[in-house]
Short mmCIF file of C-alpha atoms in Angstrom, two decimals:
data_model
loop_
_atom_site.label_atom_id
_atom_site.label_comp_id
_atom_site.label_asym_id
_atom_site.label_seq_id
_atom_site.Cartn_x
_atom_site.Cartn_y
_atom_site.Cartn_z
CA MET N 315 92.98 69.01 97.63
CA SER N 316 95.58 66.27 97.20
CA ASN N 317 94.93 65.83 93.47
CA GLU N 318 94.93 69.56 92.81
CA VAL N 319 98.20 70.33 94.56
CA ALA N 320 100.21 67.09 94.42
CA ALA N 321 100.03 67.01 90.62
CA THR N 322 101.82 70.37 90.47
CA THR N 323 104.49 69.87 93.17
CA ARG N 324 108.06 70.39 91.94
CA TYR N 325 111.25 69.68 93.88
CA SER N 326 114.39 71.58 92.91
CA GLN N 327 117.93 71.53 94.27
CA ALA N 328 119.21 74.97 95.24
CA GLY N 329 122.91 74.46 95.75
CA ASP N 330 124.27 71.73 98.01
CA GLU N 331 122.21 72.55 101.11
CA PHE N 332 118.78 73.66 99.96
CA LEU N 333 115.70 71.94 98.56
CA PHE N 334 113.02 74.20 97.08
CA VAL N 335 109.47 72.84 96.85
CA GLU N 336 106.90 74.56 94.64
CA LEU N 337 103.40 73.34 95.44
CA ASN N 338 101.55 75.44 92.88
CA GLU N 339 102.40 78.04 90.25
CA GLU N 340 99.70 80.37 91.55
CA MET N 341 98.80 81.49 95.05
CA THR N 342 95.71 79.83 96.50
CA LEU N 343 94.60 79.24 100.08
CA GLU N 344 94.73 75.51 99.34
CA ALA N 345 98.40 75.67 98.33
CA PHE N 346 99.29 77.98 101.21
CA PHE N 347 97.52 75.75 103.71
CA LEU N 348 99.45 72.77 102.40
CA SER N 349 102.77 74.65 102.59
CA ILE N 350 102.26 75.83 106.16
CA SER N 351 100.97 72.42 107.28
CA ILE N 352 103.92 70.51 105.79
CA THR N 353 106.50 72.87 107.27
CA GLN N 354 104.84 72.75 110.68
CA ARG N 355 104.89 68.94 110.62
CA LEU N 356 108.53 68.99 109.53
CA ARG N 357 109.38 71.11 112.58
CA GLU N 358 107.41 68.82 114.88
CA ILE N 359 109.20 65.64 113.82
CA ALA N 360 112.62 67.30 114.28
CA LEU N 361 114.21 65.41 111.41
CA PRO N 362 118.01 65.14 111.95
CA GLY N 363 119.98 67.27 109.52
CA ILE N 364 117.36 69.98 109.03
CA ILE N 365 118.88 73.42 109.59
CA GLU N 366 116.18 75.86 108.49
CA ILE N 367 112.61 75.75 107.19
CA CYS N 368 111.19 78.68 105.24
CA PRO N 369 107.51 78.59 104.17
CA ALA N 370 106.31 80.94 101.44
CA ASN N 371 103.13 81.75 99.53
CA ALA N 372 102.66 78.50 97.62
CA SER N 373 106.06 76.95 98.22
CA TYR N 374 108.72 76.39 100.84
CA GLN N 375 112.46 75.86 101.11
CA VAL N 376 114.42 73.61 103.45
CA ARG N 377 118.08 74.00 104.32
CA TYR N 378 119.72 70.74 105.33
CA ASN N 379 123.08 69.25 106.23
CA PRO N 380 124.05 66.93 103.33
CA ASP N 381 126.40 65.01 105.67
CA MET N 382 123.38 63.95 107.73
CA ILE N 383 120.62 63.58 105.15
CA SER N 384 120.75 63.46 101.35
CA ALA N 385 118.54 65.48 99.03
CA GLY N 386 116.83 62.27 97.93
CA GLN N 387 116.11 61.16 101.48
CA LEU N 388 114.75 64.60 102.35
CA GLN N 389 112.51 64.64 99.30
CA GLU N 390 111.10 61.24 100.23
CA ARG N 391 110.21 62.50 103.70
CA LEU N 392 108.63 65.66 102.31
CA GLU N 393 106.58 63.67 99.79
CA ALA N 394 105.32 61.50 102.64
CA LEU N 395 104.41 64.58 104.69
CA GLU N 396 102.58 66.08 101.72
CA GLU N 397 100.53 62.89 101.30
CA GLU N 398 99.82 62.81 105.03
CA VAL N 399 98.66 66.42 105.15
CA SER N 400 96.69 66.16 101.88
CA ASN N 401 94.72 63.19 103.18
CA GLN N 402 93.71 64.81 106.46
CA GLN N 403 89.97 64.71 107.00
CA VAL N 404 90.08 67.80 109.23
CA ARG N 405 92.11 70.62 107.74
CA THR N 406 92.78 73.02 110.58
CA LEU N 407 95.63 75.31 111.58
CA GLU N 408 96.34 76.57 115.10
CA THR N 409 97.20 80.24 114.73
CA ARG N 410 96.35 83.70 116.06
CA VAL N 411 94.35 86.71 114.92
CA VAL N 412 96.15 90.05 115.16
CA GLU N 413 94.57 93.49 114.90
CA VAL N 414 96.60 96.04 112.93
CA PRO N 415 95.45 99.67 113.35
CA VAL N 416 95.89 101.69 110.15
CA LEU N 417 95.70 105.42 109.48
CA TYR N 418 94.56 105.32 105.86
CA ASN N 419 95.14 108.30 103.58
CA ASP N 420 97.83 109.61 105.93
CA PRO N 421 99.99 112.67 105.19
CA TRP N 422 103.33 110.81 105.04
CA THR N 423 102.53 108.28 102.34
CA TYR N 424 100.59 111.00 100.50
CA GLU N 425 103.67 113.25 100.45
CA THR N 426 105.80 110.34 99.28
CA LEU N 427 103.49 109.13 96.52
CA MET N 428 103.14 112.66 95.17
CA ARG N 429 106.96 112.84 94.84
CA PHE N 430 106.91 109.71 92.67
CA ARG N 431 103.89 110.26 90.40
CA GLU N 432 106.05 109.94 87.28
CA HIS N 433 106.68 106.32 88.35
CA HIS N 434 102.95 105.56 88.50
CA GLN N 435 100.37 104.21 86.06
CA ASP N 436 98.05 107.17 86.79
CA PRO N 437 100.01 110.34 87.68
CA SER N 438 96.76 112.31 87.98
CA SER N 439 95.43 110.40 91.01
CA THR N 440 96.62 109.07 94.36
CA ASP N 441 97.41 105.42 95.00
CA LEU N 442 94.13 105.00 96.90
CA GLU N 443 92.09 106.66 94.16
CA TYR N 444 93.75 104.50 91.50
CA ALA N 445 93.26 101.28 93.50
CA ALA N 446 89.61 102.10 94.20
CA ARG N 447 88.91 102.84 90.54
CA ILE N 448 90.51 99.77 88.98
CA ASN N 449 88.86 97.48 91.55
CA GLY N 450 85.42 98.90 90.83
CA TYR N 451 84.81 100.79 94.08
CA ALA N 452 82.77 103.97 93.93
CA SER N 453 84.97 105.85 96.39
CA VAL N 454 88.19 105.71 98.38
CA ASP N 455 86.15 105.13 101.54
CA ALA N 456 84.52 102.06 99.98
CA PHE N 457 87.93 100.71 99.01
CA ILE N 458 89.28 101.27 102.54
CA GLU N 459 86.27 99.41 103.93
CA ALA N 460 86.97 96.48 101.60
CA HIS N 461 90.64 96.38 102.63
CA SER N 462 89.97 96.60 106.36
CA ALA N 463 86.74 94.59 106.69
CA THR N 464 88.10 91.19 105.63
CA PRO N 465 90.90 89.19 107.28
CA TRP N 466 94.23 88.51 105.60
CA PHE N 467 96.54 85.51 105.97
CA VAL N 468 100.26 86.16 106.49
CA SER N 469 101.56 83.80 103.82
CA MET N 470 105.27 84.63 104.14
CA VAL N 471 107.67 87.07 105.80
CA GLY N 472 110.61 88.45 103.89
CA PHE N 473 111.96 90.69 101.13
CA VAL N 474 113.22 92.91 103.94
CA ALA N 475 113.38 91.76 107.57
CA GLY N 476 109.97 91.45 109.17
CA LEU N 477 107.85 92.44 106.15
CA PRO N 478 104.65 90.33 106.04
CA PHE N 479 103.01 89.35 102.76
CA MET N 480 99.25 88.99 103.35
CA TYR N 481 96.68 87.20 101.21
CA GLN N 482 93.05 88.30 101.41
CA MET N 483 90.60 85.71 102.75
CA VAL N 484 87.82 86.23 100.22
CA PRO N 485 86.74 84.36 97.07
CA ARG N 486 89.20 84.96 94.24
CA GLU N 487 86.72 87.02 92.21
CA ARG N 488 86.49 89.54 95.05
CA GLN N 489 90.19 89.87 95.81
CA ILE N 490 91.67 93.33 95.73
CA GLN N 491 94.43 93.43 93.11
CA VAL N 492 96.58 96.41 92.20
CA PRO N 493 99.74 96.41 90.04
CA LYS N 494 103.02 97.68 91.44
CA TYR N 495 104.41 101.05 90.38
CA LEU N 496 105.77 101.14 86.84
CA ARG N 497 109.17 101.95 88.37
CA PRO N 498 110.12 101.42 92.01
CA ARG N 499 110.32 104.34 94.41
CA THR N 500 113.51 105.14 96.27
CA ASP N 501 111.51 105.96 99.40
CA THR N 502 108.67 104.39 101.37
CA PRO N 503 107.78 105.47 104.92
CA LYS N 504 108.34 102.98 107.72
CA GLN N 505 105.27 100.83 108.52
CA THR N 506 103.48 101.76 105.30
CA VAL N 507 100.50 99.55 104.46
CA GLY N 508 100.02 98.84 100.77
CA ILE N 509 99.34 96.34 98.01
CA GLY N 510 101.20 94.88 95.04
CA GLY N 511 99.38 92.33 92.91
CA CYS N 512 97.09 90.42 95.29
CA PHE N 513 99.35 90.83 98.34
CA SER N 514 98.99 93.43 101.05
CA VAL N 515 102.17 94.26 102.97
CA ILE N 516 103.50 96.34 105.83
CA TYR N 517 106.91 97.87 105.12
CA SER N 518 108.93 97.13 108.26
CA VAL N 519 111.58 99.78 107.56
CA ARG N 520 111.89 102.93 105.50
CA GLY N 521 113.35 102.31 102.07
CA ALA N 522 112.74 101.57 98.42
CA GLY N 523 109.49 99.98 97.28
CA GLY N 524 107.03 99.57 94.47
CA TYR N 525 103.71 98.66 96.09
CA GLN N 526 100.79 101.07 96.12
CA MET N 527 100.67 103.00 99.43
CA PHE N 528 97.39 103.30 101.35
CA GLY N 529 98.31 104.27 104.90
CA VAL N 530 100.57 103.66 107.89
CA THR N 531 100.30 101.64 111.07
CA PRO N 532 101.68 102.73 114.47
CA MET N 533 102.28 99.06 115.33
CA PRO N 534 105.98 98.10 115.50
CA ILE N 535 106.59 94.89 113.55
CA TYR N 536 110.40 94.77 113.46
CA ASP N 537 112.53 95.45 116.54
CA PRO N 538 116.31 95.04 116.12
CA ALA N 539 116.90 97.21 119.20
CA GLY N 540 114.86 94.96 121.50
CA GLU N 541 112.65 97.81 122.74
CA GLN N 542 109.21 96.31 122.05
CA PRO N 543 107.88 93.77 124.61
CA HIS N 544 105.45 92.25 122.10
CA ILE N 545 108.33 91.21 119.77
CA ASP N 546 110.57 88.31 120.80
CA ASP N 547 114.30 87.80 120.32
CA SER N 548 113.78 87.00 116.64
CA MET N 549 113.18 90.77 116.21
CA ILE N 550 110.23 89.95 113.91
CA TYR N 551 106.58 90.06 114.99
CA PHE N 552 104.64 88.28 112.24
CA ARG N 553 104.79 84.58 111.41
CA PRO N 554 103.41 82.71 108.39
CA GLY N 555 99.91 81.55 109.28
CA ASP N 556 98.98 84.65 111.30
CA ILE N 557 95.59 86.15 110.45
CA VAL N 558 95.53 89.94 110.26
CA LYS N 559 92.48 92.13 110.77
CA HIS N 560 93.12 95.75 109.83
CA ARG N 561 91.22 98.46 111.70
CA ALA N 562 90.93 102.01 110.38
CA VAL N 563 91.85 104.65 112.98
CA ASP N 564 91.76 108.45 112.92
CA ARG N 565 94.76 110.74 113.41
CA GLU N 566 94.11 111.26 117.12
CA GLU N 567 94.13 107.53 117.86
CA TYR N 568 97.10 106.97 115.57
CA ASP N 569 99.14 109.59 117.44
CA ALA N 570 98.24 108.06 120.80
CA LEU N 571 99.19 104.55 119.65
CA LEU N 572 102.43 105.81 118.10
CA ALA N 573 103.35 107.57 121.35
CA ALA N 574 102.78 104.30 123.22
CA ALA N 575 104.95 102.44 120.71
CA GLU N 576 107.76 104.97 121.08
CA LYS N 577 107.72 104.29 124.84
CA GLY N 578 107.77 100.52 124.32
CA GLN N 579 104.20 100.25 125.58
CA PHE N 580 102.31 99.18 122.44
CA LYS N 581 100.10 96.17 123.13
CA PRO N 582 98.67 94.52 120.00
CA LYS N 583 95.23 93.01 120.23
CA ILE N 584 95.60 89.27 119.56
CA THR N 585 93.65 86.08 120.18
CA PRO N 586 94.35 82.38 119.55
CA PHE N 587 92.34 80.95 116.67
CA THR N 588 91.80 77.60 114.98
CA PHE N 589 91.49 78.16 111.25
CA ASP N 590 89.36 75.60 109.42
CA LEU N 591 89.95 75.64 105.65
CA ASP N 592 86.80 73.72 104.75
CA ALA N 593 84.58 75.90 106.94
CA PHE N 594 86.09 78.96 105.28
CA ASN N 595 85.52 77.58 101.78
CA GLN N 596 81.88 76.84 102.60
CA ASP N 597 81.09 80.37 103.83
CA PRO N 598 83.90 82.95 103.37
CA ASP N 599 81.79 85.92 104.50
CA GLY N 600 80.49 84.12 107.56
CA TYR N 601 84.01 83.00 108.39
CA ALA N 602 85.28 86.58 108.19
CA ARG N 603 82.67 87.50 110.79
CA ARG N 604 83.85 84.62 112.99
CA VAL N 605 87.43 85.90 112.82
CA LYS N 606 86.29 89.39 113.83
CA GLU N 607 84.10 88.05 116.63
CA ALA N 608 86.95 85.93 117.98
CA LEU N 609 89.23 88.96 118.08
CA TYR N 610 86.84 91.34 119.79
CA GLU N 611 85.23 88.89 122.20
CA HIS N 612 88.53 88.59 124.06
#
């Protein structure tokens, strides 16, 4: 891993207080694992002068106080951390697995996508039908099974507050990939589940968007009002490194879970998990089963 990623690492100044580090030009689990591992180590050592650490898909950014540490000194420390992490014999990450219930093919995203068909590559079909077809699935149901059966890594949180970007934990040749709308929509229902490129997302709030829409989740993921016990004072549920397992639900279960959420009684199913990158690379399908077993054994 060290040769693959270190050769591509680029350090860039972003104003007087930020250092941006690009580990790879494309998203890979190797690059993401390196990014999350470096930023976790940086937090652990509590380097004086560090104000904020923001991991992303295959990069990260650090905000620092230039009166306490220079850009050059910070880069030296980050290069040392990258070498340390890259040379680890055991590449593991302490994280959690989170179940996200999803009502696929729901009436709200359907109504919305039909209002914006002129913005779409295929105005004659729905987003699910289009995604299934271009990814080689025989039916919408088969596509939904592919989306929900495998785990996804939360690689970054952003764009709007609390929105998780998720990367599918399967070999690259089997990744679901769907282009964004030709033109963005001016409306997307709150807690819509969808895909743009290779990233699945959950829209934390209602608003504009361009990702293909597949369904909605009743699970609150952003809580500025402080009404959801499963969300802490940060107001944001997901963290980079979380592993998400979607679960298809029917309308009856969706309504019951939504009612619980509206009362502040939603309880997500979660379990601690140690992710092992090498074990995953050796047997991705077997590892997906391990993730599912870990979630439902607890």
